[in-house]
Amino acid sequence: AQGHHVEGDVGDLHQHQRGEHRERDADRRHQRRAQAEQEQEDGHHREQGAQAAFDAAVRKGRNSIFLKPDDFANLSRVYLDQGDTEGAARVIQENRKVLQESDDGKLVAAVMTGLAHSRAGNVAEAERYMIEATRIRETGVPGSPDLLLDMAEGCLRAGMAEESADLVGEVA
């Protein structure tokens, strides 16, 4: 009977240890989940900070000679990175007059508007703007590497795979 009692004690000990392991595993899962949530929140705050900084630069510099078309592309890109296609398109629309004053600005407007349409699933509109951007580039407007990658994505999403590959090759 004493042997049976020892086996029972060992069984109880193993069961107790398994319970402690489960608690530790649950604690670790909880800690990992909390850490992941904190990292996601930190990333969201960084994105909001970038958006606020670009918004302020564009607003303050709207009539400045120092404001470049790429500043509008950067702000539009921040909205796109957050999944806000309407916000991205609004940046370009609200600043269309300034963007139409230069060939670089016209390219930014076409590319970023087309990319916003492509991410929103408006393939026909995206294609129209990507064709417009291609025509602008054919006049000798180079575009920044970031803008060309945006254009490559827009072309790819609009079914213009060959143009997209050429753009990626040009940047690489």
PDB file of C-alpha atoms in Angstrom:
ATOM      1  CA  ALA A   1       0.000   0.000   0.000  1.00  0.00           C
ATOM      2  CA  GLN A   2       2.923   2.271   0.722  1.00  0.00           C
ATOM      3  CA  GLY A   3       4.281   1.795  -2.848  1.00  0.00           C
ATOM      4  CA  HIS A   4       0.914   2.803  -4.224  1.00  0.00           C
ATOM      5  CA  HIS A   5       0.951   5.894  -2.052  1.00  0.00           C
ATOM      6  CA  VAL A   6       4.439   6.883  -3.374  1.00  0.00           C
ATOM      7  CA  GLU A   7       3.268   6.372  -6.950  1.00  0.00           C
ATOM      8  CA  GLY A   8       0.283   8.582  -6.188  1.00  0.00           C
ATOM      9  CA  ASP A   9       2.575  11.247  -4.722  1.00  0.00           C
ATOM     10  CA  VAL A  10       4.826  11.082  -7.828  1.00  0.00           C
ATOM     11  CA  GLY A  11       1.749  11.287 -10.059  1.00  0.00           C
ATOM     12  CA  ASP A  12       0.514  14.286  -8.071  1.00  0.00           C
ATOM     13  CA  LEU A  13       3.960  15.883  -8.372  1.00  0.00           C
ATOM     14  CA  HIS A  14       3.997  15.374 -12.178  1.00  0.00           C
ATOM     15  CA  GLN A  15       0.479  16.743 -12.458  1.00  0.00           C
ATOM     16  CA  HIS A  16       1.479  19.748 -10.340  1.00  0.00           C
ATOM     17  CA  GLN A  17       4.575  20.329 -12.515  1.00  0.00           C
ATOM     18  CA  ARG A  18       2.473  20.098 -15.699  1.00  0.00           C
ATOM     19  CA  GLY A  19       0.115  22.671 -14.208  1.00  0.00           C
ATOM     20  CA  GLU A  20       3.043  24.984 -13.450  1.00  0.00           C
ATOM     21  CA  HIS A  21       4.323  24.502 -17.029  1.00  0.00           C
ATOM     22  CA  ARG A  22       0.896  25.353 -18.404  1.00  0.00           C
ATOM     23  CA  GLU A  23       0.778  28.480 -16.248  1.00  0.00           C
ATOM     24  CA  ARG A  24       4.269  29.520 -17.375  1.00  0.00           C
ATOM     25  CA  ASP A  25       3.363  28.829 -21.017  1.00  0.00           C
ATOM     26  CA  ALA A  26       0.190  30.875 -20.609  1.00  0.00           C
ATOM     27  CA  ASP A  27       2.200  33.680 -18.978  1.00  0.00           C
ATOM     28  CA  ARG A  28       4.721  33.597 -21.845  1.00  0.00           C
ATOM     29  CA  ARG A  29       1.930  33.675 -24.443  1.00  0.00           C
ATOM     30  CA  HIS A  30       0.338  36.587 -22.599  1.00  0.00           C
ATOM     31  CA  GLN A  31       3.677  38.447 -22.464  1.00  0.00           C
ATOM     32  CA  ARG A  32       4.334  37.822 -26.193  1.00  0.00           C
ATOM     33  CA  ARG A  33       0.816  38.994 -27.067  1.00  0.00           C
ATOM     34  CA  ALA A  34       1.221  42.132 -24.945  1.00  0.00           C
ATOM     35  CA  GLN A  35       4.626  42.813 -26.523  1.00  0.00           C
ATOM     36  CA  ALA A  36       3.197  42.362 -30.044  1.00  0.00           C
ATOM     37  CA  GLU A  37       0.316  44.712 -29.227  1.00  0.00           C
ATOM     38  CA  GLN A  38       2.764  47.303 -27.862  1.00  0.00           C
ATOM     39  CA  GLU A  39       4.966  47.017 -30.984  1.00  0.00           C
ATOM     40  CA  GLN A  40       1.904  47.433 -33.201  1.00  0.00           C
ATOM     41  CA  GLU A  41       0.805  50.474 -31.202  1.00  0.00           C
ATOM     42  CA  ASP A  42       4.327  51.954 -31.370  1.00  0.00           C
ATOM     43  CA  GLY A  43       4.347  51.434 -35.154  1.00  0.00           C
ATOM     44  CA  HIS A  44       0.945  53.116 -35.416  1.00  0.00           C
ATOM     45  CA  HIS A  45       2.247  56.097 -33.417  1.00  0.00           C
ATOM     46  CA  ARG A  46       5.328  56.331 -35.666  1.00  0.00           C
ATOM     47  CA  GLU A  47       3.070  56.304 -38.752  1.00  0.00           C
ATOM     48  CA  GLN A  48       0.876  58.988 -37.198  1.00  0.00           C
ATOM     49  CA  GLY A  49       4.022  60.997 -36.398  1.00  0.00           C
ATOM     50  CA  ALA A  50       5.228  60.713 -39.984  1.00  0.00           C
ATOM     51  CA  GLN A  51       1.806  61.682 -41.272  1.00  0.00           C
ATOM     52  CA  ALA A  52       1.660  64.692 -38.953  1.00  0.00           C
ATOM     53  CA  ALA A  53       5.170  65.795 -39.941  1.00  0.00           C
ATOM     54  CA  PHE A  54       4.456  65.528 -43.667  1.00  0.00           C
ATOM     55  CA  ASP A  55       1.055  67.205 -43.234  1.00  0.00           C
ATOM     56  CA  ALA A  56       2.685  70.112 -41.393  1.00  0.00           C
ATOM     57  CA  ALA A  57       5.464  70.462 -43.976  1.00  0.00           C
ATOM     58  CA  VAL A  58       3.005  70.509 -46.844  1.00  0.00           C
ATOM     59  CA  ARG A  59       0.592  72.897 -45.097  1.00  0.00           C
ATOM     60  CA  LYS A  60       3.302  75.345 -43.989  1.00  0.00           C
ATOM     61  CA  GLY A  61       5.196  75.168 -47.248  1.00  0.00           C
ATOM     62  CA  ARG A  62       2.243  75.177 -49.638  1.00  0.00           C
ATOM     63  CA  ASN A  63       3.391  78.496 -51.142  1.00  0.00           C
ATOM     64  CA  SER A  64       7.080  77.947 -50.469  1.00  0.00           C
ATOM     65  CA  ILE A  65       9.750  77.645 -53.123  1.00  0.00           C
ATOM     66  CA  PHE A  66      11.295  74.928 -50.973  1.00  0.00           C
ATOM     67  CA  LEU A  67       8.341  72.548 -51.270  1.00  0.00           C
ATOM     68  CA  LYS A  68       9.029  69.873 -53.873  1.00  0.00           C
ATOM     69  CA  PRO A  69       6.591  67.583 -55.689  1.00  0.00           C
ATOM     70  CA  ASP A  70       8.156  64.617 -53.871  1.00  0.00           C
ATOM     71  CA  ASP A  71       6.932  66.117 -50.570  1.00  0.00           C
ATOM     72  CA  PHE A  72       3.368  65.560 -51.795  1.00  0.00           C
ATOM     73  CA  ALA A  73       4.283  62.050 -52.935  1.00  0.00           C
ATOM     74  CA  ASN A  74       5.742  61.304 -49.487  1.00  0.00           C
ATOM     75  CA  LEU A  75       2.603  62.463 -47.692  1.00  0.00           C
ATOM     76  CA  SER A  76       0.387  60.539 -50.089  1.00  0.00           C
ATOM     77  CA  ARG A  77       2.580  57.461 -49.543  1.00  0.00           C
ATOM     78  CA  VAL A  78       2.118  57.710 -45.752  1.00  0.00           C
ATOM     79  CA  TYR A  79      -1.653  57.583 -46.235  1.00  0.00           C
ATOM     80  CA  LEU A  80      -1.308  54.619 -48.610  1.00  0.00           C
ATOM     81  CA  ASP A  81       0.895  52.790 -46.091  1.00  0.00           C
ATOM     82  CA  GLN A  82      -1.941  53.175 -43.585  1.00  0.00           C
ATOM     83  CA  GLY A  83      -4.450  51.810 -46.091  1.00  0.00           C
ATOM     84  CA  ASP A  84      -6.123  55.199 -46.532  1.00  0.00           C
ATOM     85  CA  THR A  85      -6.480  55.439 -50.316  1.00  0.00           C
ATOM     86  CA  GLU A  86      -8.934  58.342 -50.029  1.00  0.00           C
ATOM     87  CA  GLY A  87      -6.478  60.339 -47.905  1.00  0.00           C
ATOM     88  CA  ALA A  88      -3.692  59.642 -50.391  1.00  0.00           C
ATOM     89  CA  ALA A  89      -5.809  60.829 -53.315  1.00  0.00           C
ATOM     90  CA  ARG A  90      -6.991  63.867 -51.339  1.00  0.00           C
ATOM     91  CA  VAL A  91      -3.381  65.039 -50.799  1.00  0.00           C
ATOM     92  CA  ILE A  92      -2.853  65.103 -54.549  1.00  0.00           C
ATOM     93  CA  GLN A  93      -6.265  66.583 -55.341  1.00  0.00           C
ATOM     94  CA  GLU A  94      -5.935  69.409 -52.803  1.00  0.00           C
ATOM     95  CA  ASN A  95      -2.511  70.304 -54.198  1.00  0.00           C
ATOM     96  CA  ARG A  96      -3.179  69.668 -57.886  1.00  0.00           C
ATOM     97  CA  LYS A  97      -2.715  73.345 -58.803  1.00  0.00           C
ATOM     98  CA  VAL A  98       0.801  73.410 -57.322  1.00  0.00           C
ATOM     99  CA  LEU A  99       1.640  70.031 -58.836  1.00  0.00           C
ATOM    100  CA  GLN A 100       0.516  71.096 -62.319  1.00  0.00           C
ATOM    101  CA  GLU A 101       3.090  73.916 -62.293  1.00  0.00           C
ATOM    102  CA  SER A 102       5.977  71.553 -63.101  1.00  0.00           C
ATOM    103  CA  ASP A 103       6.564  68.388 -65.082  1.00  0.00           C
ATOM    104  CA  ASP A 104       7.847  66.662 -61.922  1.00  0.00           C
ATOM    105  CA  GLY A 105       4.626  67.676 -60.170  1.00  0.00           C
ATOM    106  CA  LYS A 106       2.506  66.351 -63.032  1.00  0.00           C
ATOM    107  CA  LEU A 107       4.344  63.033 -62.786  1.00  0.00           C
ATOM    108  CA  VAL A 108       3.808  62.870 -59.011  1.00  0.00           C
ATOM    109  CA  ALA A 109       0.107  63.643 -59.455  1.00  0.00           C
ATOM    110  CA  ALA A 110      -0.376  60.952 -62.107  1.00  0.00           C
ATOM    111  CA  VAL A 111       1.610  58.264 -60.287  1.00  0.00           C
ATOM    112  CA  MET A 112       0.187  58.789 -56.801  1.00  0.00           C
ATOM    113  CA  THR A 113      -3.398  59.182 -58.041  1.00  0.00           C
ATOM    114  CA  GLY A 114      -3.014  56.015 -60.116  1.00  0.00           C
ATOM    115  CA  LEU A 115      -1.469  54.130 -57.209  1.00  0.00           C
ATOM    116  CA  ALA A 116      -4.316  55.204 -54.907  1.00  0.00           C
ATOM    117  CA  HIS A 117      -6.845  53.976 -57.479  1.00  0.00           C
ATOM    118  CA  SER A 118      -4.970  50.703 -57.915  1.00  0.00           C
ATOM    119  CA  ARG A 119      -4.902  49.997 -54.184  1.00  0.00           C
ATOM    120  CA  ALA A 120      -8.597  50.848 -53.981  1.00  0.00           C
ATOM    121  CA  GLY A 121      -9.278  48.272 -56.701  1.00  0.00           C
ATOM    122  CA  ASN A 122     -10.167  50.794 -59.429  1.00  0.00           C
ATOM    123  CA  VAL A 123      -8.086  49.084 -62.106  1.00  0.00           C
ATOM    124  CA  ALA A 124      -9.399  51.064 -65.096  1.00  0.00           C
ATOM    125  CA  GLU A 125      -8.711  54.413 -63.401  1.00  0.00           C
ATOM    126  CA  ALA A 126      -5.312  53.182 -62.236  1.00  0.00           C
ATOM    127  CA  GLU A 127      -4.408  52.181 -65.781  1.00  0.00           C
ATOM    128  CA  ARG A 128      -5.495  55.582 -67.122  1.00  0.00           C
ATOM    129  CA  TYR A 129      -3.229  57.414 -64.669  1.00  0.00           C
ATOM    130  CA  MET A 130      -0.316  55.022 -65.202  1.00  0.00           C
ATOM    131  CA  ILE A 131      -0.565  55.597 -68.976  1.00  0.00           C
ATOM    132  CA  GLU A 132      -0.542  59.330 -68.292  1.00  0.00           C
ATOM    133  CA  ALA A 133       2.539  58.919 -66.058  1.00  0.00           C
ATOM    134  CA  THR A 134       4.256  56.880 -68.777  1.00  0.00           C
ATOM    135  CA  ARG A 135       3.598  59.650 -71.317  1.00  0.00           C
ATOM    136  CA  ILE A 136       5.021  62.251 -68.932  1.00  0.00           C
ATOM    137  CA  ARG A 137       8.155  60.154 -68.416  1.00  0.00           C
ATOM    138  CA  GLU A 138       8.565  59.820 -72.182  1.00  0.00           C
ATOM    139  CA  THR A 139       9.024  63.612 -72.342  1.00  0.00           C
ATOM    140  CA  GLY A 140      12.204  63.254 -70.273  1.00  0.00           C
ATOM    141  CA  VAL A 141      10.898  63.622 -66.711  1.00  0.00           C
ATOM    142  CA  PRO A 142      12.985  61.144 -64.699  1.00  0.00           C
ATOM    143  CA  GLY A 143      11.140  60.818 -61.359  1.00  0.00           C
ATOM    144  CA  SER A 144      12.762  59.864 -58.070  1.00  0.00           C
ATOM    145  CA  PRO A 145      13.556  56.191 -57.367  1.00  0.00           C
ATOM    146  CA  ASP A 146      10.742  56.024 -54.773  1.00  0.00           C
ATOM    147  CA  LEU A 147       8.267  57.489 -57.245  1.00  0.00           C
ATOM    148  CA  LEU A 148       9.373  55.033 -59.924  1.00  0.00           C
ATOM    149  CA  LEU A 149       8.790  52.143 -57.516  1.00  0.00           C
ATOM    150  CA  ASP A 150       5.325  53.552 -56.760  1.00  0.00           C
ATOM    151  CA  MET A 151       4.736  53.738 -60.497  1.00  0.00           C
ATOM    152  CA  ALA A 152       5.951  50.160 -60.929  1.00  0.00           C
ATOM    153  CA  GLU A 153       3.465  48.973 -58.293  1.00  0.00           C
ATOM    154  CA  GLY A 154       0.653  50.978 -59.892  1.00  0.00           C
ATOM    155  CA  CYS A 155       1.488  49.583 -63.331  1.00  0.00           C
ATOM    156  CA  LEU A 156       1.583  46.035 -62.023  1.00  0.00           C
ATOM    157  CA  ARG A 157      -1.759  46.400 -60.252  1.00  0.00           C
ATOM    158  CA  ALA A 158      -3.220  47.974 -63.419  1.00  0.00           C
ATOM    159  CA  GLY A 159      -2.191  45.000 -65.545  1.00  0.00           C
ATOM    160  CA  MET A 160       0.823  46.724 -67.094  1.00  0.00           C
ATOM    161  CA  ALA A 161       3.377  44.089 -66.092  1.00  0.00           C
ATOM    162  CA  GLU A 162       5.929  44.865 -68.796  1.00  0.00           C
ATOM    163  CA  GLU A 163       6.036  48.577 -67.883  1.00  0.00           C
ATOM    164  CA  SER A 164       6.305  47.610 -64.219  1.00  0.00           C
ATOM    165  CA  ALA A 165       9.282  45.307 -64.864  1.00  0.00           C
ATOM    166  CA  ASP A 166      11.020  48.007 -66.920  1.00  0.00           C
ATOM    167  CA  LEU A 167      10.611  50.520 -64.071  1.00  0.00           C
ATOM    168  CA  VAL A 168      11.954  48.107 -61.454  1.00  0.00           C
ATOM    169  CA  GLY A 169      14.901  47.344 -63.738  1.00  0.00           C
ATOM    170  CA  GLU A 170      15.579  51.055 -64.128  1.00  0.00           C
ATOM    171  CA  VAL A 171      15.664  51.616 -60.365  1.00  0.00           C
ATOM    172  CA  ALA A 172      17.700  48.515 -59.535  1.00  0.00           C
TER     173      ALA A 172
END
